[in-house]
Amino acid sequence: MLAEMRIQGLGVIDDATLEPHPGLTVLTGETGAGKTMVVTGLTLLGGGRAEASRVSEGAGRALVEGRFVAGEAALRIAEEVGAEADEDGTLIAIRTVSADGRSRAHLGGRSVPVGVLSRLAEAVLAVHGQNDQLRLLRSTEQRAVLDRYAGDAVSGPLEEYRAVRERWKHVCEQLVERRDSARELAREADLLRHGVNEISSVNPQPGEDVALVAEARRLAEADDLRAAAGGARMAVAGGDGGGELDVASDGSDQPGALGLLGEARRLLVDSGDPALVQLAPRLAEADVVLADVAGELAGYLEALDADPERLQTVLARQAELRSLTRKYAADTDGVLHWAEQAAERLAGIDTSDEAIAALVAERDQLAGHLVKHAEALSKARQEAAGRLASAVTDELSGLAMPDARLSVELSRRELDGAAARGADSGGVQLDGRWVQAGPDGVDEVELRLVPHAGSAAVPLHKGASGGELSRVMLALEVVLAHADPVPTMVFDEVDAGVGGRAAVEIGRRLARLASSHQVIVVTHLPQVAAYADRHVVVDKRGAQTKGTTQGRVRTLSEADRIVELARMLAGLDDTGTGRAHAEELLTMASTEKAEQRSSTAGTGRRARARKNNTE
């Protein structure tokens, strides 16, 4: 619910604050005073399009600030973006539009994208103006109205229909791809198959190329490596590897490191000095390490073989692997990964007759499921259509259209020719006919109006006048009130083209709607304004120093309401007759509202009593 709204620098309004009533708030005023700027401000708060032309001349920016009594849905949106409600539970939304057209949005003290305000508006605010009446002429909007009225009876089957349709469309798209791209896919499959076979015939192993490089180096440099390993072994173990003092080829003694280490241990132990003896165990540890190194060097020398045939085998294998890495990847691991992906792709582009037949069978099976869900959805809509038509017709009778009748007609968009049977047609066969299966079902919904007795039912966009369309829209809103979770409804001149008795009935309907919703109405009809719980007038202050006329927003007292209603009746605000008419209108409206509230309260008490008795 909207608790307060402030407007600055918007159109003819310099700075104004509006505090709507929780029930029915009516905004009146002369043409050009700025009534529609209030609706424009609410539209901006709802994430609507920002236009620089709306900024007041001479103002740097326009600002609209709204304070909402937030429900659970609004608070969830605020929490998602890190916004915080005030201590009293209200949520503040701000929209600014600069003179150069740039727009900014804030929610709960945080800067947010404008889309966040749009989401907030869906939860708290519904603005209905003449554009909404034009949208009501579209078939998609009329279907949305019917679905909204039906509630869970349609939303459940619709959700199930959409889930099946998604799977069906996916299979249809696969079938189209395989049929229309068979040649390209077959060419791709041949290339992939050739690559997989080539890699399979070579049979590379993970990390094989790296291992072969190391082996080829050892084979090619075997003599140098034998000299290096042999020299190292001689240095560690001596001439025969036993660790004793040996004689070298030149006849001189050639001790190994092991022999020298053993001699050092013997000297330390034989010294008898505790300080020297305690060093001997550490030399023993070094002896173990050197012995291990000598053993590994011996094993390396035994395995080292300058085998020319093996070297040729290794080089040939490297050439085979290089033929793969030139085509498919940088190394053998990459080649193996490419082969794995290619095999998966091959499985997915099977263009054989068997694969296509399997897709056709799956498509047809899903189409059968889709038809069943479409029929269930149509049945739910058909049942709701009768109830909606009856309820709106009753409301039109009370809106000075006693002989008018609304009908809700359901039809299906049929597909003609062989194209209807194509995989990409989006059509299914239902009751022997091919029909379009859209995201909202197979139903086309059309609202038809019989405006008076003896006339034929005609579509709204062909036969309804502006006044009739306004009343149809208001009747729909009253009927749909139970299905609309939005707490605040705004009507911008929904009574355009209406007068006399119909205007009184519109006032009554808006007052009834205000018993369950907060309703804000911009009107030029005194019969509507008389039903207000709070009457706000937007008037002109007069010429300003800058040569412009600015509007102000005032909440009227009871005495001021009589003056304003007299002005609205016929410009008779300064005559006794005009005031008498205004007083009579106010008295009538007040009496009816009191009776309506008493009736509503009684109905509520009876409902609670029935519930308690049941429990």
PDB file of N, CA and C in Angstrom, residues 368-448:
ATOM      1  N   GLY A 368       1.603 -36.200 -28.415  1.00  0.00           N
ATOM      2  CA  GLY A 368       0.406 -36.787 -27.819  1.00  0.00           C
ATOM      3  C   GLY A 368       0.184 -36.318 -26.391  1.00  0.00           C
ATOM      4  N   HIS A 369       1.281 -36.285 -25.620  1.00  0.00           N
ATOM      5  CA  HIS A 369       1.180 -35.763 -24.241  1.00  0.00           C
ATOM      6  C   HIS A 369       0.773 -34.294 -24.261  1.00  0.00           C
ATOM      7  N   LEU A 370       1.353 -33.533 -25.200  1.00  0.00           N
ATOM      8  CA  LEU A 370       1.070 -32.099 -25.278  1.00  0.00           C
ATOM      9  C   LEU A 370      -0.399 -31.850 -25.585  1.00  0.00           C
ATOM     10  N   VAL A 371      -0.963 -32.647 -26.473  1.00  0.00           N
ATOM     11  CA  VAL A 371      -2.373 -32.495 -26.821  1.00  0.00           C
ATOM     12  C   VAL A 371      -3.257 -32.723 -25.603  1.00  0.00           C
ATOM     13  N   LYS A 372      -2.927 -33.726 -24.807  1.00  0.00           N
ATOM     14  CA  LYS A 372      -3.730 -34.008 -23.609  1.00  0.00           C
ATOM     15  C   LYS A 372      -3.683 -32.823 -22.643  1.00  0.00           C
ATOM     16  N   HIS A 373      -2.490 -32.263 -22.450  1.00  0.00           N
ATOM     17  CA  HIS A 373      -2.377 -31.108 -21.548  1.00  0.00           C
ATOM     18  C   HIS A 373      -3.081 -29.889 -22.142  1.00  0.00           C
ATOM     19  N   ALA A 374      -3.009 -29.723 -23.473  1.00  0.00           N
ATOM     20  CA  ALA A 374      -3.698 -28.596 -24.121  1.00  0.00           C
ATOM     21  C   ALA A 374      -5.207 -28.720 -23.956  1.00  0.00           C
ATOM     22  N   GLU A 375      -5.722 -29.939 -24.083  1.00  0.00           N
ATOM     23  CA  GLU A 375      -7.166 -30.149 -23.912  1.00  0.00           C
ATOM     24  C   GLU A 375      -7.601 -29.857 -22.475  1.00  0.00           C
ATOM     25  N   ALA A 376      -6.772 -30.268 -21.509  1.00  0.00           N
ATOM     26  CA  ALA A 376      -7.099 -29.984 -20.104  1.00  0.00           C
ATOM     27  C   ALA A 376      -7.090 -28.485 -19.846  1.00  0.00           C
ATOM     28  N   LEU A 377      -6.116 -27.792 -20.440  1.00  0.00           N
ATOM     29  CA  LEU A 377      -6.025 -26.341 -20.282  1.00  0.00           C
ATOM     30  C   LEU A 377      -7.224 -25.655 -20.927  1.00  0.00           C
ATOM     31  N   SER A 378      -7.601 -26.095 -22.119  1.00  0.00           N
ATOM     32  CA  SER A 378      -8.762 -25.506 -22.807  1.00  0.00           C
ATOM     33  C   SER A 378     -10.040 -25.722 -22.002  1.00  0.00           C
ATOM     34  N   LYS A 379     -10.176 -26.898 -21.432  1.00  0.00           N
ATOM     35  CA  LYS A 379     -11.373 -27.204 -20.645  1.00  0.00           C
ATOM     36  C   LYS A 379     -11.463 -26.276 -19.427  1.00  0.00           C
ATOM     37  N   ALA A 380     -10.327 -26.055 -18.750  1.00  0.00           N
ATOM     38  CA  ALA A 380     -10.322 -25.167 -17.576  1.00  0.00           C
ATOM     39  C   ALA A 380     -10.661 -23.737 -17.994  1.00  0.00           C
ATOM     40  N   ARG A 381     -10.131 -23.306 -19.138  1.00  0.00           N
ATOM     41  CA  ARG A 381     -10.423 -21.947 -19.613  1.00  0.00           C
ATOM     42  C   ARG A 381     -11.888 -21.808 -20.016  1.00  0.00           C
ATOM     43  N   GLN A 382     -12.420 -22.828 -20.658  1.00  0.00           N
ATOM     44  CA  GLN A 382     -13.809 -22.770 -21.103  1.00  0.00           C
ATOM     45  C   GLN A 382     -14.751 -22.636 -19.919  1.00  0.00           C
ATOM     46  N   GLU A 383     -14.467 -23.380 -18.855  1.00  0.00           N
ATOM     47  CA  GLU A 383     -15.295 -23.303 -17.649  1.00  0.00           C
ATOM     48  C   GLU A 383     -15.201 -21.917 -17.023  1.00  0.00           C
ATOM     49  N   ALA A 384     -13.971 -21.371 -16.970  1.00  0.00           N
ATOM     50  CA  ALA A 384     -13.784 -20.045 -16.373  1.00  0.00           C
ATOM     51  C   ALA A 384     -14.375 -18.961 -17.249  1.00  0.00           C
ATOM     52  N   ALA A 385     -14.378 -19.163 -18.580  1.00  0.00           N
ATOM     53  CA  ALA A 385     -14.895 -18.149 -19.499  1.00  0.00           C
ATOM     54  C   ALA A 385     -16.373 -17.869 -19.239  1.00  0.00           C
ATOM     55  N   GLY A 386     -17.143 -18.905 -18.995  1.00  0.00           N
ATOM     56  CA  GLY A 386     -18.562 -18.710 -18.720  1.00  0.00           C
ATOM     57  C   GLY A 386     -18.794 -17.917 -17.446  1.00  0.00           C
ATOM     58  N   ARG A 387     -18.021 -18.245 -16.417  1.00  0.00           N
ATOM     59  CA  ARG A 387     -18.189 -17.531 -15.147  1.00  0.00           C
ATOM     60  C   ARG A 387     -17.750 -16.075 -15.271  1.00  0.00           C
ATOM     61  N   LEU A 388     -16.642 -15.845 -15.983  1.00  0.00           N
ATOM     62  CA  LEU A 388     -16.169 -14.471 -16.163  1.00  0.00           C
ATOM     63  C   LEU A 388     -17.180 -13.647 -16.947  1.00  0.00           C
ATOM     64  N   ALA A 389     -17.707 -14.202 -18.020  1.00  0.00           N
ATOM     65  CA  ALA A 389     -18.680 -13.468 -18.828  1.00  0.00           C
ATOM     66  C   ALA A 389     -19.910 -13.104 -18.005  1.00  0.00           C
ATOM     67  N   SER A 390     -20.394 -14.036 -17.191  1.00  0.00           N
ATOM     68  CA  SER A 390     -21.583 -13.785 -16.378  1.00  0.00           C
ATOM     69  C   SER A 390     -21.320 -12.702 -15.338  1.00  0.00           C
ATOM     70  N   ALA A 391     -20.128 -12.781 -14.693  1.00  0.00           N
ATOM     71  CA  ALA A 391     -19.811 -11.805 -13.642  1.00  0.00           C
ATOM     72  C   ALA A 391     -19.654 -10.402 -14.220  1.00  0.00           C
ATOM     73  N   VAL A 392     -18.979 -10.274 -15.355  1.00  0.00           N
ATOM     74  CA  VAL A 392     -18.785  -8.951 -15.961  1.00  0.00           C
ATOM     75  C   VAL A 392     -20.112  -8.403 -16.479  1.00  0.00           C
ATOM     76  N   THR A 393     -20.938  -9.263 -17.041  1.00  0.00           N
ATOM     77  CA  THR A 393     -22.256  -8.822 -17.513  1.00  0.00           C
ATOM     78  C   THR A 393     -23.073  -8.245 -16.358  1.00  0.00           C
ATOM     79  N   ASP A 394     -23.035  -8.893 -15.209  1.00  0.00           N
ATOM     80  CA  ASP A 394     -23.745  -8.371 -14.035  1.00  0.00           C
ATOM     81  C   ASP A 394     -23.224  -6.984 -13.661  1.00  0.00           C
ATOM     82  N   GLU A 395     -21.903  -6.807 -13.718  1.00  0.00           N
ATOM     83  CA  GLU A 395     -21.328  -5.507 -13.367  1.00  0.00           C
ATOM     84  C   GLU A 395     -21.730  -4.452 -14.388  1.00  0.00           C
ATOM     85  N   LEU A 396     -21.749  -4.811 -15.673  1.00  0.00           N
ATOM     86  CA  LEU A 396     -22.141  -3.845 -16.705  1.00  0.00           C
ATOM     87  C   LEU A 396     -23.584  -3.392 -16.515  1.00  0.00           C
ATOM     88  N   SER A 397     -24.418  -4.292 -16.044  1.00  0.00           N
ATOM     89  CA  SER A 397     -25.803  -3.924 -15.780  1.00  0.00           C
ATOM     90  C   SER A 397     -25.878  -2.816 -14.747  1.00  0.00           C
ATOM     91  N   GLY A 398     -25.002  -2.883 -13.760  1.00  0.00           N
ATOM     92  CA  GLY A 398     -24.976  -1.845 -12.741  1.00  0.00           C
ATOM     93  C   GLY A 398     -24.266  -0.589 -13.179  1.00  0.00           C
ATOM     94  N   LEU A 399     -23.571  -0.649 -14.333  1.00  0.00           N
ATOM     95  CA  LEU A 399     -22.857   0.522 -14.843  1.00  0.00           C
ATOM     96  C   LEU A 399     -23.652   1.198 -15.965  1.00  0.00           C
ATOM     97  N   ALA A 400     -24.971   1.205 -15.814  1.00  0.00           N
ATOM     98  CA  ALA A 400     -25.866   1.869 -16.768  1.00  0.00           C
ATOM     99  C   ALA A 400     -25.776   1.260 -18.155  1.00  0.00           C
ATOM    100  N   MET A 401     -25.494  -0.035 -18.224  1.00  0.00           N
ATOM    101  CA  MET A 401     -25.544  -0.769 -19.486  1.00  0.00           C
ATOM    102  C   MET A 401     -26.399  -2.011 -19.243  1.00  0.00           C
ATOM    103  N   PRO A 402     -27.697  -1.798 -18.953  1.00  0.00           N
ATOM    104  CA  PRO A 402     -28.553  -2.912 -18.496  1.00  0.00           C
ATOM    105  C   PRO A 402     -28.742  -4.010 -19.528  1.00  0.00           C
ATOM    106  N   ASP A 403     -28.661  -3.659 -20.811  1.00  0.00           N
ATOM    107  CA  ASP A 403     -28.884  -4.671 -21.849  1.00  0.00           C
ATOM    108  C   ASP A 403     -27.570  -5.193 -22.442  1.00  0.00           C
ATOM    109  N   ALA A 404     -26.465  -4.715 -21.901  1.00  0.00           N
ATOM    110  CA  ALA A 404     -25.161  -5.144 -22.439  1.00  0.00           C
ATOM    111  C   ALA A 404     -24.829  -6.546 -21.935  1.00  0.00           C
ATOM    112  N   ARG A 405     -24.090  -7.236 -22.733  1.00  0.00           N
ATOM    113  CA  ARG A 405     -23.678  -8.589 -22.358  1.00  0.00           C
ATOM    114  C   ARG A 405     -22.269  -8.841 -22.889  1.00  0.00           C
ATOM    115  N   LEU A 406     -21.424  -9.411 -22.031  1.00  0.00           N
ATOM    116  CA  LEU A 406     -20.057  -9.754 -22.449  1.00  0.00           C
ATOM    117  C   LEU A 406     -19.973 -11.264 -22.631  1.00  0.00           C
ATOM    118  N   SER A 407     -19.349 -11.676 -23.693  1.00  0.00           N
ATOM    119  CA  SER A 407     -19.086 -13.101 -23.900  1.00  0.00           C
ATOM    120  C   SER A 407     -17.590 -13.305 -24.078  1.00  0.00           C
ATOM    121  N   VAL A 408     -17.111 -14.457 -23.635  1.00  0.00           N
ATOM    122  CA  VAL A 408     -15.701 -14.803 -23.762  1.00  0.00           C
ATOM    123  C   VAL A 408     -15.610 -16.011 -24.680  1.00  0.00           C
ATOM    124  N   GLU A 409     -15.096 -15.785 -25.882  1.00  0.00           N
ATOM    125  CA  GLU A 409     -15.059 -16.827 -26.893  1.00  0.00           C
ATOM    126  C   GLU A 409     -13.657 -17.422 -27.007  1.00  0.00           C
ATOM    127  N   LEU A 410     -13.595 -18.748 -27.063  1.00  0.00           N
ATOM    128  CA  LEU A 410     -12.325 -19.452 -27.235  1.00  0.00           C
ATOM    129  C   LEU A 410     -12.281 -20.072 -28.627  1.00  0.00           C
ATOM    130  N   SER A 411     -11.168 -19.920 -29.295  1.00  0.00           N
ATOM    131  CA  SER A 411     -10.967 -20.527 -30.609  1.00  0.00           C
ATOM    132  C   SER A 411      -9.522 -21.011 -30.689  1.00  0.00           C
ATOM    133  N   ARG A 412      -9.197 -21.637 -31.807  1.00  0.00           N
ATOM    134  CA  ARG A 412      -7.839 -22.136 -32.013  1.00  0.00           C
ATOM    135  C   ARG A 412      -7.323 -21.662 -33.361  1.00  0.00           C
ATOM    136  N   ARG A 413      -6.051 -21.324 -33.404  1.00  0.00           N
ATOM    137  CA  ARG A 413      -5.462 -20.865 -34.663  1.00  0.00           C
ATOM    138  C   ARG A 413      -5.031 -22.080 -35.473  1.00  0.00           C
ATOM    139  N   GLU A 414      -5.745 -22.325 -36.549  1.00  0.00           N
ATOM    140  CA  GLU A 414      -5.464 -23.504 -37.348  1.00  0.00           C
ATOM    141  C   GLU A 414      -4.330 -23.235 -38.330  1.00  0.00           C
ATOM    142  N   LEU A 415      -3.585 -24.298 -38.660  1.00  0.00           N
ATOM    143  CA  LEU A 415      -2.498 -24.241 -39.623  1.00  0.00           C
ATOM    144  C   LEU A 415      -2.952 -24.926 -40.895  1.00  0.00           C
ATOM    145  N   ASP A 416      -2.644 -24.318 -42.026  1.00  0.00           N
ATOM    146  CA  ASP A 416      -3.091 -24.851 -43.298  1.00  0.00           C
ATOM    147  C   ASP A 416      -1.933 -25.488 -44.063  1.00  0.00           C
ATOM    148  N   GLY A 417      -2.276 -26.456 -44.892  1.00  0.00           N
ATOM    149  CA  GLY A 417      -1.322 -27.011 -45.825  1.00  0.00           C
ATOM    150  C   GLY A 417      -0.352 -27.988 -45.218  1.00  0.00           C
ATOM    151  N   ALA A 418       0.548 -28.451 -46.095  1.00  0.00           N
ATOM    152  CA  ALA A 418       1.530 -29.449 -45.672  1.00  0.00           C
ATOM    153  C   ALA A 418       2.503 -28.889 -44.655  1.00  0.00           C
ATOM    154  N   ALA A 419       2.679 -27.567 -44.654  1.00  0.00           N
ATOM    155  CA  ALA A 419       3.628 -26.961 -43.704  1.00  0.00           C
ATOM    156  C   ALA A 419       3.219 -27.234 -42.266  1.00  0.00           C
ATOM    157  N   ALA A 420       1.915 -27.447 -42.039  1.00  0.00           N
ATOM    158  CA  ALA A 420       1.448 -27.711 -40.679  1.00  0.00           C
ATOM    159  C   ALA A 420       2.035 -28.987 -40.123  1.00  0.00           C
ATOM    160  N   ARG A 421       2.440 -29.898 -41.008  1.00  0.00           N
ATOM    161  CA  ARG A 421       2.973 -31.174 -40.548  1.00  0.00           C
ATOM    162  C   ARG A 421       4.482 -31.149 -40.414  1.00  0.00           C
ATOM    163  N   GLY A 422       5.104 -30.010 -40.726  1.00  0.00           N
ATOM    164  CA  GLY A 422       6.557 -29.911 -40.628  1.00  0.00           C
ATOM    165  C   GLY A 422       7.026 -29.943 -39.190  1.00  0.00           C
ATOM    166  N   ALA A 423       8.272 -30.395 -39.023  1.00  0.00           N
ATOM    167  CA  ALA A 423       8.812 -30.518 -37.664  1.00  0.00           C
ATOM    168  C   ALA A 423       8.950 -29.169 -36.994  1.00  0.00           C
ATOM    169  N   ASP A 424       9.074 -28.103 -37.814  1.00  0.00           N
ATOM    170  CA  ASP A 424       9.289 -26.778 -37.226  1.00  0.00           C
ATOM    171  C   ASP A 424       8.028 -25.914 -37.288  1.00  0.00           C
ATOM    172  N   SER A 425       6.870 -26.511 -37.534  1.00  0.00           N
ATOM    173  CA  SER A 425       5.646 -25.723 -37.679  1.00  0.00           C
ATOM    174  C   SER A 425       5.113 -25.231 -36.349  1.00  0.00           C
ATOM    175  N   GLY A 426       5.461 -25.913 -35.267  1.00  0.00           N
ATOM    176  CA  GLY A 426       4.911 -25.556 -33.968  1.00  0.00           C
ATOM    177  C   GLY A 426       3.466 -25.968 -33.830  1.00  0.00           C
ATOM    178  N   GLY A 427       3.024 -26.910 -34.674  1.00  0.00           N
ATOM    179  CA  GLY A 427       1.636 -27.324 -34.645  1.00  0.00           C
ATOM    180  C   GLY A 427       1.455 -28.747 -34.152  1.00  0.00           C
ATOM    181  N   VAL A 428       0.268 -29.016 -33.619  1.00  0.00           N
ATOM    182  CA  VAL A 428      -0.101 -30.361 -33.192  1.00  0.00           C
ATOM    183  C   VAL A 428      -1.492 -30.656 -33.752  1.00  0.00           C
ATOM    184  N   GLN A 429      -1.805 -31.929 -33.867  1.00  0.00           N
ATOM    185  CA  GLN A 429      -3.112 -32.325 -34.387  1.00  0.00           C
ATOM    186  C   GLN A 429      -4.072 -32.548 -33.227  1.00  0.00           C
ATOM    187  N   LEU A 430      -5.150 -31.789 -33.246  1.00  0.00           N
ATOM    188  CA  LEU A 430      -6.117 -31.841 -32.164  1.00  0.00           C
ATOM    189  C   LEU A 430      -7.513 -31.882 -32.779  1.00  0.00           C
ATOM    190  N   ASP A 431      -8.281 -32.892 -32.418  1.00  0.00           N
ATOM    191  CA  ASP A 431      -9.628 -33.071 -32.969  1.00  0.00           C
ATOM    192  C   ASP A 431      -9.616 -33.094 -34.496  1.00  0.00           C
ATOM    193  N   GLY A 432      -8.608 -33.734 -35.061  1.00  0.00           N
ATOM    194  CA  GLY A 432      -8.527 -33.878 -36.506  1.00  0.00           C
ATOM    195  C   GLY A 432      -8.026 -32.653 -37.237  1.00  0.00           C
ATOM    196  N   ARG A 433      -7.624 -31.600 -36.537  1.00  0.00           N
ATOM    197  CA  ARG A 433      -7.137 -30.372 -37.172  1.00  0.00           C
ATOM    198  C   ARG A 433      -5.755 -30.021 -36.629  1.00  0.00           C
ATOM    199  N   TRP A 434      -4.954 -29.424 -37.502  1.00  0.00           N
ATOM    200  CA  TRP A 434      -3.631 -28.969 -37.066  1.00  0.00           C
ATOM    201  C   TRP A 434      -3.766 -27.557 -36.513  1.00  0.00           C
ATOM    202  N   VAL A 435      -3.330 -27.364 -35.273  1.00  0.00           N
ATOM    203  CA  VAL A 435      -3.448 -26.063 -34.608  1.00  0.00           C
ATOM    204  C   VAL A 435      -2.094 -25.636 -34.051  1.00  0.00           C
ATOM    205  N   GLN A 436      -1.947 -24.332 -33.871  1.00  0.00           N
ATOM    206  CA  GLN A 436      -0.710 -23.771 -33.330  1.00  0.00           C
ATOM    207  C   GLN A 436      -0.630 -24.037 -31.832  1.00  0.00           C
ATOM    208  N   ALA A 437       0.484 -24.612 -31.402  1.00  0.00           N
ATOM    209  CA  ALA A 437       0.710 -24.870 -29.971  1.00  0.00           C
ATOM    210  C   ALA A 437       1.685 -23.825 -29.443  1.00  0.00           C
ATOM    211  N   GLY A 438       1.168 -22.706 -28.987  1.00  0.00           N
ATOM    212  CA  GLY A 438       2.007 -21.616 -28.501  1.00  0.00           C
ATOM    213  C   GLY A 438       2.394 -21.797 -27.047  1.00  0.00           C
ATOM    214  N   PRO A 439       3.171 -20.874 -26.503  1.00  0.00           N
ATOM    215  CA  PRO A 439       3.618 -20.994 -25.104  1.00  0.00           C
ATOM    216  C   PRO A 439       2.486 -20.900 -24.093  1.00  0.00           C
ATOM    217  N   ASP A 440       1.329 -20.347 -24.500  1.00  0.00           N
ATOM    218  CA  ASP A 440       0.189 -20.213 -23.583  1.00  0.00           C
ATOM    219  C   ASP A 440      -0.939 -21.172 -23.926  1.00  0.00           C
ATOM    220  N   GLY A 441      -0.653 -22.164 -24.760  1.00  0.00           N
ATOM    221  CA  GLY A 441      -1.663 -23.138 -25.109  1.00  0.00           C
ATOM    222  C   GLY A 441      -2.107 -23.000 -26.556  1.00  0.00           C
ATOM    223  N   VAL A 442      -3.193 -23.654 -26.883  1.00  0.00           N
ATOM    224  CA  VAL A 442      -3.711 -23.626 -28.256  1.00  0.00           C
ATOM    225  C   VAL A 442      -4.904 -22.685 -28.377  1.00  0.00           C
ATOM    226  N   ASP A 443      -5.254 -21.986 -27.306  1.00  0.00           N
ATOM    227  CA  ASP A 443      -6.480 -21.181 -27.282  1.00  0.00           C
ATOM    228  C   ASP A 443      -6.223 -19.734 -27.671  1.00  0.00           C
ATOM    229  N   GLU A 444      -7.091 -19.210 -28.536  1.00  0.00           N
ATOM    230  CA  GLU A 444      -7.188 -17.777 -28.798  1.00  0.00           C
ATOM    231  C   GLU A 444      -8.429 -17.286 -28.048  1.00  0.00           C
ATOM    232  N   VAL A 445      -8.266 -16.251 -27.234  1.00  0.00           N
ATOM    233  CA  VAL A 445      -9.383 -15.747 -26.421  1.00  0.00           C
ATOM    234  C   VAL A 445      -9.815 -14.388 -26.962  1.00  0.00           C
ATOM    235  N   GLU A 446     -11.117 -14.227 -27.108  1.00  0.00           N
ATOM    236  CA  GLU A 446     -11.657 -12.954 -27.606  1.00  0.00           C
ATOM    237  C   GLU A 446     -12.845 -12.535 -26.759  1.00  0.00           C
ATOM    238  N   LEU A 447     -12.779 -11.298 -26.246  1.00  0.00           N
ATOM    239  CA  LEU A 447     -13.902 -10.721 -25.516  1.00  0.00           C
ATOM    240  C   LEU A 447     -14.830 -10.058 -26.517  1.00  0.00           C
ATOM    241  N   ARG A 448     -16.098 -10.426 -26.473  1.00  0.00           N
ATOM    242  CA  ARG A 448     -17.102  -9.853 -27.380  1.00  0.00           C
ATOM    243  C   ARG A 448     -18.175  -9.135 -26.557  1.00  0.00           C
TER     244      ARG A 448
END
